[in-house]
């Protein structure tokens, strides 16, 4: 079968569907003789008959039925490849893989939903993990772009800041510090701090905040989930340092309180990042431009 041509498989598939060389010739705008010649050559490649004539009717042989199944699979794969290449040329669709740090999972799905309203034919794969893993995904070209806080300095990347990222210290609404109008870092010295895992951008920002003030926080628990940390704080197990973009539901429900600590909120920036050598397909370029244009206003609604 290695010597069979795509054209022969196309002609065979049409002839097999119609069980008529005449109708295949009409459908493909070829002569009856041209159809017969291509089928004969394909049969020589296969080493067996593909059609048999009984009376005035044409039937597929067993070999013909087997070949038809595989021919259809081959032709469908070629069609899929053609559609994918057309998408890359901007004629339709396309696909992108996006990685976001776990803190961004609170707004990334909403952004994707907004993007899909005008680009419904673009297929998107979303991966969510901590900063170190997102960096690895970018470096290994497993994703097309990422949304994160500070872009990794070691990566040869194009990074554009698109929105403010406030980080705050939170406590349960019944916590004694929640009622105090002005707090210093020293006021937190005896408080149990619940923190994100090492490798998290939030953990990095928290450590930098306390280091700049020459203060060592009292870390009581380490968790790999913003949701788990918030529930622990609500339960009164301690206070925490979190992105304000993760707090919408708890603040509106009156379950958490942002402490008025000197030097907070700590203002970072959200960045959209891609490897410098990454080719910008039309779909990827459209999403990149969308984030830069629409994300700032969208995130402002979350704080």
PDB file of C-alpha atoms in Angstrom:
ATOM      1  CA  UNK A   1       0.000   0.000   0.000  1.00  0.00           C
ATOM      2  CA  UNK A   2       2.974   2.345   0.280  1.00  0.00           C
ATOM      3  CA  UNK A   3       2.824   2.974  -3.456  1.00  0.00           C
ATOM      4  CA  UNK A   4      -0.853   3.958  -3.428  1.00  0.00           C
ATOM      5  CA  UNK A   5      -1.497   7.636  -4.061  1.00  0.00           C
ATOM      6  CA  UNK A   6      -3.904   9.931  -2.254  1.00  0.00           C
ATOM      7  CA  UNK A   7      -5.664  10.556  -5.558  1.00  0.00           C
ATOM      8  CA  UNK A   8      -6.216   6.839  -6.053  1.00  0.00           C
ATOM      9  CA  UNK A   9      -7.687   6.540  -2.561  1.00  0.00           C
ATOM     10  CA  UNK A  10      -9.971   9.510  -3.208  1.00  0.00           C
ATOM     11  CA  UNK A  11     -11.240   8.016  -6.453  1.00  0.00           C
ATOM     12  CA  UNK A  12     -11.641   4.583  -4.897  1.00  0.00           C
ATOM     13  CA  UNK A  13     -13.576   6.028  -1.949  1.00  0.00           C
ATOM     14  CA  UNK A  14     -16.025   7.854  -4.222  1.00  0.00           C
ATOM     15  CA  UNK A  15     -16.463   4.838  -6.508  1.00  0.00           C
ATOM     16  CA  UNK A  16     -17.005   2.569  -3.486  1.00  0.00           C
ATOM     17  CA  UNK A  17     -19.586   4.938  -2.040  1.00  0.00           C
ATOM     18  CA  UNK A  18     -21.579   5.021  -5.290  1.00  0.00           C
ATOM     19  CA  UNK A  19     -20.760   1.450  -6.363  1.00  0.00           C
ATOM     20  CA  UNK A  20     -20.656   2.938  -9.834  1.00  0.00           C
ATOM     21  CA  UNK A  21     -17.690   4.051 -11.901  1.00  0.00           C
ATOM     22  CA  UNK A  22     -19.984   6.200 -14.036  1.00  0.00           C
ATOM     23  CA  UNK A  23     -21.362   8.120 -11.059  1.00  0.00           C
ATOM     24  CA  UNK A  24     -17.861   8.465  -9.605  1.00  0.00           C
ATOM     25  CA  UNK A  25     -16.671   9.929 -12.908  1.00  0.00           C
ATOM     26  CA  UNK A  26     -19.566  12.391 -12.876  1.00  0.00           C
ATOM     27  CA  UNK A  27     -18.920  13.368  -9.261  1.00  0.00           C
ATOM     28  CA  UNK A  28     -15.186  13.882  -9.780  1.00  0.00           C
ATOM     29  CA  UNK A  29     -15.498  15.437 -13.254  1.00  0.00           C
ATOM     30  CA  UNK A  30     -13.385  12.698 -14.803  1.00  0.00           C
ATOM     31  CA  UNK A  31     -13.946  10.293 -17.661  1.00  0.00           C
ATOM     32  CA  UNK A  32     -15.117   6.744 -17.047  1.00  0.00           C
ATOM     33  CA  UNK A  33     -11.829   5.539 -18.539  1.00  0.00           C
ATOM     34  CA  UNK A  34      -9.798   7.644 -16.074  1.00  0.00           C
ATOM     35  CA  UNK A  35     -11.704   6.152 -13.131  1.00  0.00           C
ATOM     36  CA  UNK A  36     -11.204   2.615 -14.430  1.00  0.00           C
ATOM     37  CA  UNK A  37      -7.476   3.210 -14.943  1.00  0.00           C
ATOM     38  CA  UNK A  38      -6.932   4.561 -11.417  1.00  0.00           C
ATOM     39  CA  UNK A  39      -8.876   1.670  -9.831  1.00  0.00           C
ATOM     40  CA  UNK A  40      -6.912  -0.855 -11.906  1.00  0.00           C
ATOM     41  CA  UNK A  41      -3.615   0.678 -10.804  1.00  0.00           C
ATOM     42  CA  UNK A  42      -4.752   0.644  -7.157  1.00  0.00           C
ATOM     43  CA  UNK A  43      -5.729  -3.019  -7.484  1.00  0.00           C
ATOM     44  CA  UNK A  44      -2.259  -3.768  -8.844  1.00  0.00           C
ATOM     45  CA  UNK A  45      -0.735  -2.025  -5.807  1.00  0.00           C
ATOM     46  CA  UNK A  46      -2.992  -4.051  -3.484  1.00  0.00           C
ATOM     47  CA  UNK A  47      -2.414  -7.269  -5.365  1.00  0.00           C
ATOM     48  CA  UNK A  48      -6.119  -8.111  -5.338  1.00  0.00           C
ATOM     49  CA  UNK A  49      -9.457  -7.123  -6.833  1.00  0.00           C
ATOM     50  CA  UNK A  50     -11.350  -4.369  -5.028  1.00  0.00           C
ATOM     51  CA  UNK A  51     -14.585  -4.562  -7.029  1.00  0.00           C
ATOM     52  CA  UNK A  52     -16.489  -7.412  -8.592  1.00  0.00           C
ATOM     53  CA  UNK A  53     -19.320  -7.232 -11.111  1.00  0.00           C
ATOM     54  CA  UNK A  54     -22.302  -9.546 -10.773  1.00  0.00           C
ATOM     55  CA  UNK A  55     -24.723  -9.059 -13.586  1.00  0.00           C
ATOM     56  CA  UNK A  56     -25.133  -5.344 -14.074  1.00  0.00           C
ATOM     57  CA  UNK A  57     -24.255  -4.461 -10.492  1.00  0.00           C
ATOM     58  CA  UNK A  58     -20.876  -3.619  -8.919  1.00  0.00           C
ATOM     59  CA  UNK A  59     -19.933  -4.801  -5.432  1.00  0.00           C
ATOM     60  CA  UNK A  60     -16.954  -4.370  -3.163  1.00  0.00           C
ATOM     61  CA  UNK A  61     -14.877  -7.445  -2.534  1.00  0.00           C
ATOM     62  CA  UNK A  62     -13.824  -8.251   1.019  1.00  0.00           C
ATOM     63  CA  UNK A  63     -10.478  -6.580   0.269  1.00  0.00           C
ATOM     64  CA  UNK A  64     -12.371  -3.547  -1.058  1.00  0.00           C
ATOM     65  CA  UNK A  65     -14.404  -3.237   2.136  1.00  0.00           C
ATOM     66  CA  UNK A  66     -11.254  -3.389   4.254  1.00  0.00           C
ATOM     67  CA  UNK A  67      -9.478  -0.803   2.118  1.00  0.00           C
ATOM     68  CA  UNK A  68     -12.509   1.502   2.129  1.00  0.00           C
ATOM     69  CA  UNK A  69     -12.493   1.690   5.924  1.00  0.00           C
ATOM     70  CA  UNK A  70      -8.822   2.649   6.011  1.00  0.00           C
ATOM     71  CA  UNK A  71      -9.084   4.980   3.024  1.00  0.00           C
ATOM     72  CA  UNK A  72     -11.823   6.960   4.763  1.00  0.00           C
ATOM     73  CA  UNK A  73      -9.694   7.263   7.888  1.00  0.00           C
ATOM     74  CA  UNK A  74      -6.731   8.490   5.840  1.00  0.00           C
ATOM     75  CA  UNK A  75      -8.801  11.022   3.922  1.00  0.00           C
ATOM     76  CA  UNK A  76     -10.434  12.284   7.134  1.00  0.00           C
ATOM     77  CA  UNK A  77      -7.022  12.747   8.724  1.00  0.00           C
ATOM     78  CA  UNK A  78      -5.902  14.770   5.724  1.00  0.00           C
ATOM     79  CA  UNK A  79      -9.040  16.880   5.995  1.00  0.00           C
ATOM     80  CA  UNK A  80      -8.353  17.510   9.683  1.00  0.00           C
ATOM     81  CA  UNK A  81      -4.783  18.500   8.872  1.00  0.00           C
ATOM     82  CA  UNK A  82      -5.997  20.825   6.152  1.00  0.00           C
ATOM     83  CA  UNK A  83      -8.416  22.523   8.545  1.00  0.00           C
ATOM     84  CA  UNK A  84      -5.696  22.935  11.160  1.00  0.00           C
ATOM     85  CA  UNK A  85      -3.351  24.522   8.618  1.00  0.00           C
ATOM     86  CA  UNK A  86      -6.100  26.850   7.433  1.00  0.00           C
ATOM     87  CA  UNK A  87      -6.626  27.894  11.041  1.00  0.00           C
ATOM     88  CA  UNK A  88      -2.930  28.692  11.403  1.00  0.00           C
ATOM     89  CA  UNK A  89      -3.221  30.931   8.350  1.00  0.00           C
ATOM     90  CA  UNK A  90      -6.038  32.797  10.046  1.00  0.00           C
ATOM     91  CA  UNK A  91      -8.765  31.499   7.771  1.00  0.00           C
ATOM     92  CA  UNK A  92     -10.655  29.895  10.639  1.00  0.00           C
ATOM     93  CA  UNK A  93     -10.365  28.592  14.184  1.00  0.00           C
ATOM     94  CA  UNK A  94      -7.028  27.679  15.635  1.00  0.00           C
ATOM     95  CA  UNK A  95      -5.985  26.467  19.060  1.00  0.00           C
ATOM     96  CA  UNK A  96      -3.972  27.867  21.945  1.00  0.00           C
ATOM     97  CA  UNK A  97      -2.668  26.455  25.219  1.00  0.00           C
ATOM     98  CA  UNK A  98      -2.680  28.864  28.159  1.00  0.00           C
ATOM     99  CA  UNK A  99      -1.077  28.323  31.560  1.00  0.00           C
ATOM    100  CA  UNK A 100      -2.042  30.491  34.523  1.00  0.00           C
ATOM    101  CA  UNK A 101      -0.736  30.601  38.055  1.00  0.00           C
ATOM    102  CA  UNK A 102      -3.266  29.298  40.560  1.00  0.00           C
ATOM    103  CA  UNK A 103      -4.104  32.778  41.841  1.00  0.00           C
ATOM    104  CA  UNK A 104      -5.211  33.758  38.332  1.00  0.00           C
ATOM    105  CA  UNK A 105      -7.759  30.920  38.205  1.00  0.00           C
ATOM    106  CA  UNK A 106     -10.223  33.315  39.834  1.00  0.00           C
ATOM    107  CA  UNK A 107     -10.392  35.511  36.738  1.00  0.00           C
ATOM    108  CA  UNK A 108      -8.886  33.488  33.862  1.00  0.00           C
ATOM    109  CA  UNK A 109     -12.083  31.487  33.083  1.00  0.00           C
ATOM    110  CA  UNK A 110     -14.058  34.722  32.896  1.00  0.00           C
ATOM    111  CA  UNK A 111     -11.537  36.200  30.474  1.00  0.00           C
ATOM    112  CA  UNK A 112     -11.698  33.084  28.325  1.00  0.00           C
ATOM    113  CA  UNK A 113     -15.489  33.283  28.276  1.00  0.00           C
ATOM    114  CA  UNK A 114     -15.310  36.885  27.088  1.00  0.00           C
ATOM    115  CA  UNK A 115     -12.791  35.951  24.387  1.00  0.00           C
ATOM    116  CA  UNK A 116     -14.939  33.063  23.183  1.00  0.00           C
ATOM    117  CA  UNK A 117     -17.850  35.406  22.534  1.00  0.00           C
ATOM    118  CA  UNK A 118     -16.024  36.775  19.501  1.00  0.00           C
ATOM    119  CA  UNK A 119     -13.736  33.795  18.761  1.00  0.00           C
ATOM    120  CA  UNK A 120     -16.007  30.805  19.270  1.00  0.00           C
ATOM    121  CA  UNK A 121     -14.061  28.660  16.793  1.00  0.00           C
ATOM    122  CA  UNK A 122     -10.753  28.935  18.692  1.00  0.00           C
ATOM    123  CA  UNK A 123     -10.031  25.908  20.869  1.00  0.00           C
ATOM    124  CA  UNK A 124      -8.371  26.724  24.192  1.00  0.00           C
ATOM    125  CA  UNK A 125      -6.570  24.451  26.642  1.00  0.00           C
ATOM    126  CA  UNK A 126      -6.184  25.929  30.128  1.00  0.00           C
ATOM    127  CA  UNK A 127      -3.612  24.683  32.646  1.00  0.00           C
ATOM    128  CA  UNK A 128      -3.479  25.943  36.242  1.00  0.00           C
ATOM    129  CA  UNK A 129      -0.512  25.464  38.577  1.00  0.00           C
ATOM    130  CA  UNK A 130       1.968  27.338  40.729  1.00  0.00           C
ATOM    131  CA  UNK A 131       4.565  29.750  39.398  1.00  0.00           C
ATOM    132  CA  UNK A 132       7.428  27.257  39.150  1.00  0.00           C
ATOM    133  CA  UNK A 133       5.371  24.800  37.096  1.00  0.00           C
ATOM    134  CA  UNK A 134       4.019  27.523  34.803  1.00  0.00           C
ATOM    135  CA  UNK A 135       7.609  28.620  34.194  1.00  0.00           C
ATOM    136  CA  UNK A 136       8.556  25.048  33.272  1.00  0.00           C
ATOM    137  CA  UNK A 137       5.602  24.766  30.875  1.00  0.00           C
ATOM    138  CA  UNK A 138       6.667  27.956  29.125  1.00  0.00           C
ATOM    139  CA  UNK A 139      10.317  26.965  28.929  1.00  0.00           C
ATOM    140  CA  UNK A 140       9.515  23.535  27.476  1.00  0.00           C
ATOM    141  CA  UNK A 141       7.041  24.984  24.939  1.00  0.00           C
ATOM    142  CA  UNK A 142       4.191  22.918  26.392  1.00  0.00           C
ATOM    143  CA  UNK A 143       1.996  26.034  26.407  1.00  0.00           C
ATOM    144  CA  UNK A 144       1.791  29.023  24.090  1.00  0.00           C
ATOM    145  CA  UNK A 145       1.567  31.709  26.745  1.00  0.00           C
ATOM    146  CA  UNK A 146       1.065  32.262  30.440  1.00  0.00           C
ATOM    147  CA  UNK A 147      -0.631  34.684  32.789  1.00  0.00           C
ATOM    148  CA  UNK A 148       1.368  35.211  35.946  1.00  0.00           C
ATOM    149  CA  UNK A 149       2.764  37.789  38.327  1.00  0.00           C
ATOM    150  CA  UNK A 150       6.457  38.501  37.904  1.00  0.00           C
ATOM    151  CA  UNK A 151       7.796  36.839  34.733  1.00  0.00           C
ATOM    152  CA  UNK A 152      10.709  34.454  35.333  1.00  0.00           C
ATOM    153  CA  UNK A 153      13.985  36.386  34.793  1.00  0.00           C
ATOM    154  CA  UNK A 154      15.855  33.324  33.511  1.00  0.00           C
ATOM    155  CA  UNK A 155      13.439  32.773  30.623  1.00  0.00           C
ATOM    156  CA  UNK A 156      14.042  34.481  27.278  1.00  0.00           C
ATOM    157  CA  UNK A 157      10.499  35.786  27.233  1.00  0.00           C
ATOM    158  CA  UNK A 158       8.289  38.595  26.010  1.00  0.00           C
ATOM    159  CA  UNK A 159       6.262  39.812  28.980  1.00  0.00           C
ATOM    160  CA  UNK A 160       3.766  42.663  29.106  1.00  0.00           C
ATOM    161  CA  UNK A 161       2.136  43.965  32.285  1.00  0.00           C
ATOM    162  CA  UNK A 162      -1.592  44.415  31.790  1.00  0.00           C
ATOM    163  CA  UNK A 163      -3.224  45.052  35.185  1.00  0.00           C
ATOM    164  CA  UNK A 164      -2.466  45.886  38.838  1.00  0.00           C
ATOM    165  CA  UNK A 165      -2.250  42.951  41.241  1.00  0.00           C
ATOM    166  CA  UNK A 166      -2.878  43.908  44.874  1.00  0.00           C
ATOM    167  CA  UNK A 167      -1.862  41.510  47.647  1.00  0.00           C
ATOM    168  CA  UNK A 168      -3.271  41.962  51.136  1.00  0.00           C
ATOM    169  CA  UNK A 169      -3.270  40.463  54.599  1.00  0.00           C
ATOM    170  CA  UNK A 170      -6.589  38.927  55.631  1.00  0.00           C
ATOM    171  CA  UNK A 171      -8.212  37.631  58.783  1.00  0.00           C
ATOM    172  CA  UNK A 172     -11.591  36.300  59.768  1.00  0.00           C
ATOM    173  CA  UNK A 173     -14.211  39.022  60.372  1.00  0.00           C
ATOM    174  CA  UNK A 174     -14.278  38.201  64.095  1.00  0.00           C
ATOM    175  CA  UNK A 175     -10.512  38.443  64.500  1.00  0.00           C
ATOM    176  CA  UNK A 176      -9.455  41.181  66.999  1.00  0.00           C
ATOM    177  CA  UNK A 177      -7.132  42.792  64.414  1.00  0.00           C
ATOM    178  CA  UNK A 178     -10.022  43.216  61.977  1.00  0.00           C
ATOM    179  CA  UNK A 179     -11.440  45.996  64.159  1.00  0.00           C
ATOM    180  CA  UNK A 180      -8.216  48.009  64.374  1.00  0.00           C
ATOM    181  CA  UNK A 181      -7.875  50.927  61.929  1.00  0.00           C
ATOM    182  CA  UNK A 182      -4.073  51.024  61.677  1.00  0.00           C
ATOM    183  CA  UNK A 183      -1.654  48.141  62.025  1.00  0.00           C
ATOM    184  CA  UNK A 184       2.094  47.725  61.686  1.00  0.00           C
ATOM    185  CA  UNK A 185       4.031  44.602  60.800  1.00  0.00           C
ATOM    186  CA  UNK A 186       5.014  44.359  64.456  1.00  0.00           C
ATOM    187  CA  UNK A 187       1.340  43.956  65.357  1.00  0.00           C
ATOM    188  CA  UNK A 188       1.381  40.700  63.382  1.00  0.00           C
ATOM    189  CA  UNK A 189       4.381  39.211  65.161  1.00  0.00           C
ATOM    190  CA  UNK A 190       2.361  36.880  67.397  1.00  0.00           C
ATOM    191  CA  UNK A 191      -0.173  35.913  64.741  1.00  0.00           C
ATOM    192  CA  UNK A 192      -0.103  32.480  63.114  1.00  0.00           C
ATOM    193  CA  UNK A 193       0.405  32.910  59.373  1.00  0.00           C
ATOM    194  CA  UNK A 194      -1.077  30.449  56.871  1.00  0.00           C
ATOM    195  CA  UNK A 195       0.948  30.569  53.658  1.00  0.00           C
ATOM    196  CA  UNK A 196       1.158  29.156  50.147  1.00  0.00           C
ATOM    197  CA  UNK A 197       3.731  26.517  49.235  1.00  0.00           C
ATOM    198  CA  UNK A 198       7.287  27.287  48.145  1.00  0.00           C
ATOM    199  CA  UNK A 199       7.364  27.995  44.420  1.00  0.00           C
ATOM    200  CA  UNK A 200       4.179  30.032  44.577  1.00  0.00           C
ATOM    201  CA  UNK A 201       4.274  33.671  43.452  1.00  0.00           C
ATOM    202  CA  UNK A 202       2.133  34.640  46.439  1.00  0.00           C
ATOM    203  CA  UNK A 203       4.609  32.975  48.809  1.00  0.00           C
ATOM    204  CA  UNK A 204       7.468  34.834  47.131  1.00  0.00           C
ATOM    205  CA  UNK A 205       5.681  38.190  47.495  1.00  0.00           C
ATOM    206  CA  UNK A 206       4.878  37.467  51.146  1.00  0.00           C
ATOM    207  CA  UNK A 207       8.502  36.620  51.966  1.00  0.00           C
ATOM    208  CA  UNK A 208       9.734  39.760  50.223  1.00  0.00           C
ATOM    209  CA  UNK A 209       7.212  41.884  52.134  1.00  0.00           C
ATOM    210  CA  UNK A 210       8.455  40.695  55.541  1.00  0.00           C
ATOM    211  CA  UNK A 211      12.145  40.675  54.546  1.00  0.00           C
ATOM    212  CA  UNK A 212      11.979  44.355  53.556  1.00  0.00           C
ATOM    213  CA  UNK A 213      10.704  45.108  57.057  1.00  0.00           C
ATOM    214  CA  UNK A 214      13.320  42.884  58.740  1.00  0.00           C
ATOM    215  CA  UNK A 215      10.573  40.791  60.282  1.00  0.00           C
ATOM    216  CA  UNK A 216      10.305  37.036  60.437  1.00  0.00           C
ATOM    217  CA  UNK A 217       6.684  35.897  60.214  1.00  0.00           C
ATOM    218  CA  UNK A 218       5.328  33.120  62.401  1.00  0.00           C
ATOM    219  CA  UNK A 219       4.385  30.512  59.816  1.00  0.00           C
ATOM    220  CA  UNK A 220       1.973  27.984  61.255  1.00  0.00           C
ATOM    221  CA  UNK A 221       0.628  26.203  58.188  1.00  0.00           C
ATOM    222  CA  UNK A 222       1.547  25.771  54.538  1.00  0.00           C
ATOM    223  CA  UNK A 223      -1.109  24.961  51.944  1.00  0.00           C
ATOM    224  CA  UNK A 224      -1.058  24.536  48.182  1.00  0.00           C
ATOM    225  CA  UNK A 225      -4.488  26.034  47.589  1.00  0.00           C
ATOM    226  CA  UNK A 226      -5.891  29.539  47.961  1.00  0.00           C
ATOM    227  CA  UNK A 227      -9.285  28.032  48.725  1.00  0.00           C
ATOM    228  CA  UNK A 228      -7.908  25.919  51.569  1.00  0.00           C
ATOM    229  CA  UNK A 229      -6.109  28.923  53.026  1.00  0.00           C
ATOM    230  CA  UNK A 230      -9.245  31.066  52.923  1.00  0.00           C
ATOM    231  CA  UNK A 231     -11.296  28.386  54.660  1.00  0.00           C
ATOM    232  CA  UNK A 232      -8.602  28.031  57.325  1.00  0.00           C
ATOM    233  CA  UNK A 233      -8.611  31.797  57.928  1.00  0.00           C
ATOM    234  CA  UNK A 234     -12.408  31.871  58.110  1.00  0.00           C
ATOM    235  CA  UNK A 235     -12.219  29.061  60.664  1.00  0.00           C
ATOM    236  CA  UNK A 236      -9.933  31.178  62.836  1.00  0.00           C
ATOM    237  CA  UNK A 237      -6.736  29.144  62.382  1.00  0.00           C
ATOM    238  CA  UNK A 238      -4.673  32.215  61.543  1.00  0.00           C
ATOM    239  CA  UNK A 239      -4.208  35.099  59.133  1.00  0.00           C
ATOM    240  CA  UNK A 240      -2.820  35.040  55.608  1.00  0.00           C
ATOM    241  CA  UNK A 241      -1.194  37.004  52.814  1.00  0.00           C
ATOM    242  CA  UNK A 242      -3.243  36.597  49.620  1.00  0.00           C
ATOM    243  CA  UNK A 243      -4.060  38.163  46.296  1.00  0.00           C
ATOM    244  CA  UNK A 244      -7.078  40.439  46.565  1.00  0.00           C
ATOM    245  CA  UNK A 245      -8.303  38.930  43.305  1.00  0.00           C
ATOM    246  CA  UNK A 246      -9.000  35.665  45.166  1.00  0.00           C
ATOM    247  CA  UNK A 247     -11.222  37.207  47.837  1.00  0.00           C
ATOM    248  CA  UNK A 248     -14.330  38.414  46.027  1.00  0.00           C
ATOM    249  CA  UNK A 249     -16.851  35.901  47.373  1.00  0.00           C
ATOM    250  CA  UNK A 250     -15.553  35.880  50.944  1.00  0.00           C
ATOM    251  CA  UNK A 251     -15.446  39.678  51.181  1.00  0.00           C
ATOM    252  CA  UNK A 252     -18.933  40.137  49.755  1.00  0.00           C
ATOM    253  CA  UNK A 253     -20.271  37.448  52.092  1.00  0.00           C
ATOM    254  CA  UNK A 254     -18.643  39.101  55.114  1.00  0.00           C
ATOM    255  CA  UNK A 255     -16.495  36.065  55.967  1.00  0.00           C
ATOM    256  CA  UNK A 256     -13.054  37.667  55.601  1.00  0.00           C
ATOM    257  CA  UNK A 257     -11.658  41.077  56.394  1.00  0.00           C
ATOM    258  CA  UNK A 258      -8.674  42.836  54.830  1.00  0.00           C
ATOM    259  CA  UNK A 259      -6.380  44.055  57.588  1.00  0.00           C
ATOM    260  CA  UNK A 260      -5.213  47.672  57.372  1.00  0.00           C
ATOM    261  CA  UNK A 261      -1.511  46.920  57.686  1.00  0.00           C
ATOM    262  CA  UNK A 262       1.076  49.587  56.927  1.00  0.00           C
ATOM    263  CA  UNK A 263       2.678  48.920  53.536  1.00  0.00           C
ATOM    264  CA  UNK A 264      -0.317  47.046  52.156  1.00  0.00           C
ATOM    265  CA  UNK A 265      -1.723  46.396  49.733  1.00  0.00           C
ATOM    266  CA  UNK A 266       1.484  45.204  48.143  1.00  0.00           C
ATOM    267  CA  UNK A 267       1.098  46.211  44.523  1.00  0.00           C
ATOM    268  CA  UNK A 268       2.397  43.827  41.885  1.00  0.00           C
ATOM    269  CA  UNK A 269       1.392  43.558  38.225  1.00  0.00           C
ATOM    270  CA  UNK A 270      -0.185  40.791  36.222  1.00  0.00           C
ATOM    271  CA  UNK A 271       1.789  39.856  33.111  1.00  0.00           C
ATOM    272  CA  UNK A 272       1.037  37.976  29.945  1.00  0.00           C
ATOM    273  CA  UNK A 273       4.134  36.051  28.914  1.00  0.00           C
ATOM    274  CA  UNK A 274       5.342  34.047  25.933  1.00  0.00           C
ATOM    275  CA  UNK A 275       8.703  32.693  24.851  1.00  0.00           C
ATOM    276  CA  UNK A 276      10.448  35.140  22.525  1.00  0.00           C
ATOM    277  CA  UNK A 277      10.869  32.495  19.861  1.00  0.00           C
ATOM    278  CA  UNK A 278       7.160  31.575  19.959  1.00  0.00           C
ATOM    279  CA  UNK A 279       5.453  32.014  16.602  1.00  0.00           C
ATOM    280  CA  UNK A 280       2.333  34.162  16.897  1.00  0.00           C
ATOM    281  CA  UNK A 281      -0.435  32.341  15.072  1.00  0.00           C
ATOM    282  CA  UNK A 282      -3.574  34.386  14.303  1.00  0.00           C
ATOM    283  CA  UNK A 283      -5.425  32.732  17.196  1.00  0.00           C
ATOM    284  CA  UNK A 284      -2.564  33.370  19.624  1.00  0.00           C
ATOM    285  CA  UNK A 285      -2.180  36.969  18.472  1.00  0.00           C
ATOM    286  CA  UNK A 286      -5.918  37.544  18.860  1.00  0.00           C
ATOM    287  CA  UNK A 287      -5.885  36.261  22.446  1.00  0.00           C
ATOM    288  CA  UNK A 288      -2.741  38.223  23.319  1.00  0.00           C
ATOM    289  CA  UNK A 289      -4.302  41.472  22.057  1.00  0.00           C
ATOM    290  CA  UNK A 290      -7.591  40.663  23.781  1.00  0.00           C
ATOM    291  CA  UNK A 291      -5.932  40.256  27.194  1.00  0.00           C
ATOM    292  CA  UNK A 292      -4.043  43.536  26.865  1.00  0.00           C
ATOM    293  CA  UNK A 293      -7.165  45.412  25.793  1.00  0.00           C
ATOM    294  CA  UNK A 294      -9.940  43.941  27.948  1.00  0.00           C
ATOM    295  CA  UNK A 295      -8.308  42.387  31.034  1.00  0.00           C
ATOM    296  CA  UNK A 296      -7.472  45.651  32.874  1.00  0.00           C
ATOM    297  CA  UNK A 297     -11.118  46.739  33.119  1.00  0.00           C
ATOM    298  CA  UNK A 298     -12.237  43.200  33.875  1.00  0.00           C
ATOM    299  CA  UNK A 299      -9.859  42.818  36.820  1.00  0.00           C
ATOM    300  CA  UNK A 300     -10.761  46.244  38.205  1.00  0.00           C
ATOM    301  CA  UNK A 301     -14.275  44.891  38.820  1.00  0.00           C
ATOM    302  CA  UNK A 302     -12.870  42.162  41.071  1.00  0.00           C
ATOM    303  CA  UNK A 303     -11.382  44.463  43.740  1.00  0.00           C
TER     304      UNK A 303
END
